[in-house]
Short mmCIF file of C-alpha atoms in Angstrom, two decimals:
data_model
loop_
_atom_site.label_atom_id
_atom_site.label_comp_id
_atom_site.label_asym_id
_atom_site.label_seq_id
_atom_site.Cartn_x
_atom_site.Cartn_y
_atom_site.Cartn_z
CA MET A 122 11.02 -17.49 -7.78
CA GLN A 123 8.32 -18.65 -10.19
CA THR A 124 5.00 -20.15 -9.14
CA GLU A 125 1.81 -21.21 -10.87
CA LEU A 126 0.40 -17.70 -10.32
CA SER A 127 3.43 -15.85 -11.67
CA LYS A 128 3.42 -18.07 -14.77
CA LYS A 129 -0.30 -17.40 -15.26
CA LEU A 130 0.35 -13.67 -15.22
CA GLY A 131 3.45 -13.93 -17.38
CA VAL A 132 5.99 -12.55 -14.90
CA GLU A 133 9.47 -13.88 -14.19
CA TYR A 134 9.41 -13.51 -10.41
CA ALA A 135 6.49 -14.02 -8.02
CA VAL A 136 7.08 -10.56 -6.53
CA PHE A 137 4.12 -8.19 -6.55
CA GLY A 138 5.12 -4.61 -5.80
CA PHE A 139 2.55 -2.12 -4.53
CA THR A 140 3.51 1.54 -4.90
CA PRO A 141 1.86 4.96 -5.32
CA PHE A 142 4.56 5.95 -7.81
CA PRO A 143 4.14 5.17 -11.54
CA ALA A 144 7.91 5.07 -12.15
CA VAL A 145 8.34 2.46 -9.44
CA ALA A 146 5.42 0.35 -10.70
CA ALA A 147 6.85 0.33 -14.21
CA ALA A 148 10.35 -0.48 -12.97
CA ILE A 149 9.04 -3.41 -10.91
CA SER A 150 7.38 -4.91 -13.97
CA ARG A 151 10.43 -4.29 -16.15
CA ALA A 152 12.62 -6.03 -13.56
CA GLY A 153 10.51 -9.18 -13.83
CA GLY A 154 8.01 -8.62 -11.04
CA PHE A 155 4.42 -7.38 -11.15
CA GLY A 156 3.98 -3.64 -10.52
CA VAL A 157 0.75 -2.50 -8.86
CA LEU A 158 -0.07 1.22 -8.88
CA GLY A 159 -1.91 2.54 -5.83
CA ALA A 160 -4.81 4.71 -6.99
CA VAL A 161 -6.05 6.19 -3.72
CA ARG A 162 -4.41 9.57 -4.27
CA TYR A 163 -6.03 10.13 -7.68
CA THR A 164 -9.17 12.23 -7.47
CA ALA A 165 -9.27 13.40 -11.09
CA HIS A 166 -9.72 11.26 -14.22
CA ASP A 167 -7.02 13.17 -16.08
CA GLU A 168 -4.36 12.54 -13.43
CA LEU A 169 -4.87 8.77 -13.36
CA LYS A 170 -5.12 8.62 -17.14
CA ARG A 171 -1.87 10.58 -17.48
CA ASP A 172 0.01 8.19 -15.20
CA LEU A 173 -1.45 5.04 -16.75
CA ASP A 174 -0.45 6.41 -20.16
CA TRP A 175 3.07 6.90 -18.78
CA ILE A 176 3.20 3.33 -17.41
CA GLU A 177 2.00 1.97 -20.74
CA THR A 178 4.93 3.61 -22.51
CA HIS A 179 7.54 2.61 -19.91
CA VAL A 180 6.57 -0.93 -18.91
CA ASP A 181 8.03 -2.58 -22.04
CA GLY A 182 4.85 -4.56 -22.61
CA LYS A 183 5.08 -6.26 -19.20
CA PRO A 184 1.91 -6.80 -17.09
CA TYR A 185 0.85 -4.50 -14.27
CA GLY A 186 -2.16 -3.84 -12.04
CA LEU A 187 -4.06 -1.26 -10.00
CA ASP A 188 -4.87 -1.05 -6.29
CA VAL A 189 -8.00 0.81 -5.13
CA VAL A 190 -9.63 1.39 -1.77
CA MET A 191 -13.31 0.50 -2.06
CA PRO A 192 -15.67 -0.50 0.76
CA ALA A 193 -17.79 -3.58 0.13
CA LYS A 194 -20.91 -1.80 1.41
CA LYS A 195 -22.23 1.11 -0.62
CA VAL A 196 -23.45 4.33 1.00
CA GLU A 197 -25.78 6.25 -1.30
CA GLY A 198 -25.87 10.01 -1.73
CA VAL A 199 -23.04 10.98 0.60
CA THR A 200 -20.68 13.68 -0.67
CA GLU A 201 -17.30 14.79 0.61
CA ALA A 202 -18.94 17.94 1.98
CA ASP A 203 -21.42 15.80 3.93
CA VAL A 204 -18.55 13.86 5.47
CA GLU A 205 -16.56 17.01 6.25
CA ALA A 206 -19.57 18.38 8.15
CA MET A 207 -19.41 15.41 10.54
CA ILE A 208 -15.98 16.39 11.89
CA PRO A 209 -16.27 17.84 15.44
CA GLU A 210 -14.90 21.34 15.98
CA GLY A 211 -12.84 20.09 18.94
CA HIS A 212 -10.86 17.81 16.64
CA ARG A 213 -10.26 20.65 14.19
CA GLN A 214 -8.94 22.77 17.03
CA PHE A 215 -6.63 19.97 18.19
CA VAL A 216 -5.07 19.87 14.72
CA LYS A 217 -4.61 23.66 14.72
CA ASP A 218 -3.05 23.63 18.19
CA THR A 219 -0.67 20.77 17.37
CA LEU A 220 0.53 22.42 14.17
CA ALA A 221 0.96 25.74 15.98
CA LYS A 222 2.99 24.06 18.73
CA TYR A 223 5.56 22.95 16.15
CA GLY A 224 5.42 26.15 14.09
CA VAL A 225 4.05 24.55 10.93
CA PRO A 226 3.36 27.32 8.36
CA GLU A 227 0.05 27.64 6.54
CA LEU A 228 -0.27 26.66 2.88
CA ALA A 229 -0.15 29.58 0.48
CA GLU A 230 -3.47 31.27 -0.24
CA GLY A 231 -5.40 29.26 -2.79
CA GLU A 232 -3.04 26.28 -2.55
CA ALA A 233 -4.93 23.01 -2.24
CA SER A 234 -3.81 20.10 -0.12
CA GLY A 235 -1.72 17.63 -2.06
CA TRP A 236 -2.81 14.76 0.16
CA ARG A 237 -6.52 13.99 0.13
CA ILE A 238 -8.28 10.86 1.26
CA THR A 239 -11.30 11.18 -1.00
CA GLY A 240 -10.04 8.02 -2.68
CA TRP A 241 -11.45 6.15 0.29
CA MET A 242 -14.95 7.08 -0.88
CA GLU A 243 -16.62 4.50 -3.11
CA GLN A 244 -17.67 6.79 -5.95
CA VAL A 245 -14.12 8.09 -6.34
CA ALA A 246 -12.84 4.51 -6.57
CA ARG A 247 -15.51 3.69 -9.15
CA ASN A 248 -14.42 6.68 -11.21
CA GLN A 249 -10.86 5.38 -11.02
CA LEU A 250 -12.02 2.03 -12.37
CA ASP A 251 -13.83 3.73 -15.26
CA VAL A 252 -10.42 5.00 -16.30
CA ALA A 253 -8.39 1.90 -15.44
CA PHE A 254 -10.53 -0.57 -17.36
CA ASP A 255 -9.63 1.27 -20.57
CA TYR A 256 -6.07 -0.01 -20.03
CA PRO A 257 -4.74 -3.59 -20.22
CA ILE A 258 -4.39 -4.04 -16.46
CA ARG A 259 -4.11 -7.69 -15.41
CA LEU A 260 -4.94 -7.33 -11.73
CA LEU A 261 -7.30 -5.24 -9.60
CA ALA A 262 -6.49 -5.25 -5.88
CA ASN A 263 -8.68 -3.81 -3.13
CA ALA A 264 -7.17 -2.73 0.17
CA LEU A 265 -10.47 -2.72 2.10
CA GLY A 266 -11.48 -6.33 1.61
CA SER A 267 -13.67 -7.67 -1.15
CA PRO A 268 -14.93 -5.03 -3.59
CA PRO A 269 -18.66 -4.95 -4.44
CA ALA A 270 -19.92 -7.93 -6.45
CA ASP A 271 -20.60 -5.86 -9.55
CA VAL A 272 -16.98 -4.65 -9.59
CA VAL A 273 -15.70 -8.24 -9.31
CA ALA A 274 -17.97 -9.25 -12.19
CA ARG A 275 -16.86 -6.30 -14.29
CA ALA A 276 -13.20 -7.17 -13.74
CA HIS A 277 -13.77 -10.82 -14.64
CA ASP A 278 -15.63 -9.79 -17.79
CA GLN A 279 -12.44 -8.00 -18.86
CA ASP A 280 -10.20 -10.94 -17.89
CA VAL A 281 -8.77 -9.02 -14.92
CA LEU A 282 -7.93 -10.99 -11.78
CA VAL A 283 -9.18 -9.57 -8.48
CA ALA A 284 -7.15 -9.60 -5.26
CA ALA A 285 -8.14 -8.53 -1.77
CA LEU A 286 -6.12 -8.01 1.39
CA ALA A 287 -6.92 -10.03 4.51
CA GLY A 288 -5.59 -9.84 8.05
CA SER A 289 -7.19 -13.07 9.24
CA ALA A 290 -8.29 -16.43 7.89
CA ARG A 291 -11.90 -15.45 8.59
CA HIS A 292 -11.59 -12.41 6.33
CA ALA A 293 -9.85 -14.51 3.68
CA VAL A 294 -12.76 -16.98 3.58
CA LYS A 295 -15.18 -14.09 3.01
CA HIS A 296 -13.03 -12.99 0.08
CA LYS A 297 -13.18 -16.48 -1.39
CA GLU A 298 -16.96 -16.53 -1.00
CA GLY A 299 -17.09 -13.15 -2.75
CA GLY A 300 -15.44 -14.51 -5.88
CA ILE A 301 -11.96 -13.12 -5.31
CA ASP A 302 -9.14 -14.75 -7.33
CA ILE A 303 -6.15 -13.97 -5.07
CA VAL A 304 -5.91 -13.35 -1.33
CA VAL A 305 -3.14 -11.13 0.02
CA ALA A 306 -2.42 -12.29 3.58
CA GLN A 307 -1.13 -9.12 5.21
CA GLY A 308 0.55 -9.61 8.54
CA TYR A 309 0.90 -7.34 11.54
CA GLU A 310 4.39 -6.23 10.44
CA ALA A 311 3.16 -4.58 7.24
CA GLY A 312 2.99 -0.88 6.53
CA GLY A 313 -0.40 0.74 6.23
CA HIS A 314 -3.62 -0.92 7.40
CA THR A 315 -2.92 -4.18 9.19
CA GLY A 316 -4.54 -6.66 11.52
CA ASP A 317 -3.15 -8.24 14.69
CA ILE A 318 -1.66 -11.50 13.38
CA ALA A 319 1.99 -11.86 12.39
CA SER A 320 2.89 -13.07 8.91
CA MET A 321 4.50 -16.34 10.03
CA VAL A 322 1.22 -17.36 11.64
CA LEU A 323 -1.17 -15.71 9.19
CA THR A 324 0.20 -16.98 5.87
CA PRO A 325 -0.25 -20.74 6.41
CA GLU A 326 -3.62 -20.17 8.09
CA VAL A 327 -4.89 -18.28 5.05
CA VAL A 328 -3.35 -20.77 2.61
CA ASP A 329 -5.26 -23.60 4.29
CA ALA A 330 -8.47 -21.58 4.64
CA VAL A 331 -8.85 -20.59 0.98
CA ASP A 332 -7.24 -23.56 -0.79
CA PRO A 333 -7.01 -23.81 -3.80
CA LEU A 334 -7.00 -20.02 -4.27
CA PRO A 335 -3.49 -18.56 -4.57
CA VAL A 336 -2.22 -16.53 -1.63
CA LEU A 337 0.36 -13.74 -1.59
CA ALA A 338 2.27 -13.17 1.65
CA ALA A 339 2.64 -9.56 2.82
CA GLY A 340 4.15 -7.89 5.85
CA GLY A 341 7.77 -7.73 6.99
CA ILE A 342 9.18 -9.16 3.75
CA GLY A 343 12.23 -7.46 2.29
CA SER A 344 14.80 -10.14 1.49
CA GLY A 345 15.09 -13.14 -0.78
CA GLN A 346 15.32 -15.39 2.27
CA GLN A 347 11.93 -14.10 3.39
CA VAL A 348 10.50 -14.67 -0.09
CA ALA A 349 11.68 -18.28 0.13
CA ALA A 350 10.09 -18.60 3.57
CA ALA A 351 6.77 -17.26 2.25
CA LEU A 352 6.74 -19.83 -0.57
CA ALA A 353 7.65 -22.55 1.92
CA LEU A 354 4.58 -21.55 3.95
CA GLY A 355 2.38 -22.16 0.91
CA ALA A 356 2.15 -18.68 -0.63
CA GLN A 357 2.37 -18.35 -4.40
CA GLY A 358 4.19 -15.05 -4.20
CA VAL A 359 4.88 -12.02 -2.05
CA TRP A 360 3.30 -8.57 -1.90
CA LEU A 361 5.86 -5.87 -1.10
CA GLY A 362 5.12 -2.21 -0.47
CA SER A 363 7.42 -0.50 2.02
CA LEU A 364 10.62 -1.71 0.38
CA TRP A 365 10.12 0.53 -2.65
CA LEU A 366 9.83 3.81 -0.71
CA THR A 367 13.59 4.38 -0.68
CA THR A 368 14.24 3.32 -4.27
CA THR A 369 15.72 5.91 -6.60
CA GLU A 370 12.61 5.80 -8.79
CA ALA A 371 10.30 6.77 -5.91
CA GLU A 372 8.89 10.27 -5.66
CA LEU A 373 8.78 10.92 -1.93
CA PRO A 374 8.23 14.66 -1.50
CA SER A 375 10.75 15.22 1.27
CA PRO A 376 14.52 14.58 1.48
CA ARG A 377 14.20 14.68 5.27
CA LEU A 378 11.57 11.94 5.15
CA ILE A 379 13.92 9.77 3.10
CA GLU A 380 16.62 10.40 5.71
CA LYS A 381 14.24 9.35 8.49
CA LEU A 382 13.34 6.15 6.67
CA LEU A 383 16.98 5.24 6.05
CA ALA A 384 17.84 5.87 9.71
CA ALA A 385 14.83 4.07 11.21
CA GLY A 386 15.04 0.67 12.85
CA SER A 387 12.43 -2.07 12.81
CA GLY A 388 11.16 -0.84 16.19
CA ASP A 389 10.55 2.72 15.02
CA THR A 390 7.04 2.16 13.64
CA VAL A 391 3.67 2.17 15.35
CA ARG A 392 0.15 1.06 14.48
CA SER A 393 -1.89 4.23 14.85
CA ARG A 394 -5.26 5.53 13.74
CA ALA A 395 -3.82 9.04 13.33
CA LEU A 396 -3.67 8.96 9.53
CA THR A 397 -6.94 7.41 8.37
CA GLY A 398 -8.99 6.36 11.39
CA LYS A 399 -8.10 2.68 10.98
CA PRO A 400 -4.99 1.09 12.55
CA ALA A 401 -2.16 1.73 10.09
CA ARG A 402 1.53 1.01 10.65
CA GLN A 403 3.67 4.09 10.08
CA LEU A 404 6.78 5.81 11.34
CA ARG A 405 6.34 6.80 14.95
CA THR A 406 6.51 10.59 15.23
CA GLU A 407 5.41 13.31 17.61
CA TRP A 408 2.32 13.58 15.40
CA THR A 409 1.30 9.97 16.04
CA ASP A 410 2.21 10.35 19.72
CA ALA A 411 -0.07 13.39 20.00
CA TRP A 412 -3.03 11.53 18.54
CA ASP A 413 -2.40 8.41 20.60
CA SER A 414 -1.96 10.37 23.83
CA ALA A 415 -4.58 10.11 26.56
CA ASP A 416 -4.67 13.92 26.53
CA GLY A 417 -5.83 14.06 22.92
CA PRO A 418 -9.41 13.98 21.62
CA GLY A 419 -9.05 10.50 20.12
CA THR A 420 -9.14 9.71 16.43
CA LEU A 421 -12.26 9.71 14.28
CA PRO A 422 -13.50 6.76 12.21
CA MET A 423 -12.63 6.43 8.52
CA PRO A 424 -12.99 8.53 6.40
CA LEU A 425 -13.42 11.42 8.87
CA GLN A 426 -9.89 11.21 10.27
CA GLY A 427 -8.29 11.22 6.84
CA LEU A 428 -10.25 14.27 5.75
CA LEU A 429 -9.51 16.02 9.04
CA VAL A 430 -5.73 15.67 8.80
CA ALA A 431 -5.28 15.99 5.01
CA ASP A 432 -4.24 19.63 4.99
CA ALA A 433 -2.09 19.14 8.08
CA VAL A 434 -0.20 16.24 6.50
CA SER A 435 0.40 18.31 3.36
CA ARG A 436 1.76 21.19 5.42
CA ILE A 437 4.02 18.92 7.47
CA GLN A 438 5.40 17.35 4.29
CA LYS A 439 5.79 20.59 2.34
CA TYR A 440 7.70 22.36 5.11
CA GLU A 441 9.50 19.19 6.26
CA VAL A 442 8.69 19.64 9.93
CA GLU A 443 10.97 16.87 11.14
CA PRO A 444 9.35 15.94 14.50
CA LEU A 445 5.97 15.43 12.82
CA LEU A 446 7.18 14.05 9.49
CA GLY A 447 6.18 10.45 8.80
CA THR A 448 4.68 7.99 6.34
CA PRO A 449 3.06 4.56 6.32
CA VAL A 450 5.84 1.96 6.41
CA GLY A 451 6.29 -1.55 7.75
CA GLN A 452 8.75 -3.00 10.23
CA ILE A 453 10.96 -3.92 7.27
CA VAL A 454 12.10 -0.28 7.39
CA GLY A 455 15.04 -1.53 9.45
CA ARG A 456 16.47 -3.15 6.30
CA MET A 457 15.98 -0.02 4.19
CA THR A 458 19.38 1.52 4.86
CA SER A 459 20.33 2.96 1.46
CA GLU A 460 18.73 4.34 -1.69
CA ARG A 461 18.83 1.74 -4.46
CA SER A 462 17.24 1.28 -7.85
CA VAL A 463 14.32 -1.11 -8.23
CA GLN A 464 16.57 -3.36 -10.31
CA ALA A 465 19.15 -3.44 -7.50
CA VAL A 466 16.41 -4.49 -5.08
CA PHE A 467 15.45 -7.35 -7.40
CA ASP A 468 19.09 -8.39 -7.74
CA ASP A 469 19.32 -8.59 -3.96
CA LEU A 470 16.03 -10.50 -3.69
CA THR A 471 17.09 -13.12 -6.24
CA ARG A 472 20.53 -13.61 -4.65
CA GLY A 473 18.98 -14.04 -1.22
CA PHE A 474 16.37 -16.45 -2.57
CA GLU A 475 19.05 -18.62 -4.19
CA LYS A 476 21.06 -18.72 -0.95
CA ALA A 477 18.00 -19.74 1.05
CA VAL A 478 17.06 -22.50 -1.39
CA ASP A 479 20.65 -23.79 -1.44
CA ARG A 480 20.68 -23.82 2.36
CA ILE A 481 17.48 -25.86 2.54
CA ASN A 482 18.76 -28.26 -0.10
CA ARG A 483 21.91 -28.83 1.94
CA ILE A 484 19.86 -29.47 5.07
CA ALA A 485 17.73 -31.94 3.13
CA GLY A 486 20.83 -33.64 1.70
CA ARG A 487 20.06 -32.59 -1.86
CA SER A 488 23.06 -30.33 -2.48
CA GLY A 489 24.10 -30.32 -6.14
CA GLN A 490 21.04 -32.22 -7.35
#
């Protein structure tokens, strides 16, 4: 499971693991993969610094990276309060009515939402980078396409590779033109923000479009056999996110949410704008159904939708209101049937990869060579 890219980064397996949880990121790197910490939830310097300090002391000297959400186009002078003021009152009332319908309690007086989307705003992401570049990160990934040119240049000046997610070959070519080092081809099956093209089609299209840049395959990958398939399609590694949600090192806030993930099948997700305003694959719930219903007000564009529902999502999670309780997750959720350690996941990936390679060698008449 080594490729030119994994060797360049000094990792044993070409498995890149995206996660919002520091303990999972560190465990991925310790297991021989490349842990990537998602930074979108960090709005304060001290919080991100604290968790990067923790990773530094628990990663055993192995490489790791950071994932931010930064738009390529800069909007000057816009504050969170300015954005909040753009949210229509009718949408606020719809949130109140939906929460009341399911009896979701209010947060305690003075208690702030634990789930904010301010990380989608460029200045917040830039503040995150001011912290991150003080650490020996090896990779900076951006989930909203190519980051601004000055950010790419700053990363390269510090010998940090830059990756960007793409849902089409056209987007991937723009990343290449923007000086990106690695393209993550994220298929329709993936959790979170996705395009409309399935991984089996998307991966080879992107590989051909950006050659010789390395490509990581993402979306619907959760077994060693699928890792082997991704490499066979020309990828130099895989980008896995959903698979880590049910690991023992993860810090999901709700036992009921873990139960829902373990019980869900591959058909129990939906691409909905309910969470952020952009199509994002997540567990299908009565919350997503309400927003996607013809009777609803319709979702708002990013970042308005994320700011609108932030408190509601925190309340649903805190009080574990089962019908509304969900999370971004890919179709691979159907394989996530038990809680396992990150190391156990890697053991399963490597065994499956070896079986797939042996199978292909037998088909090709090269068994035992």
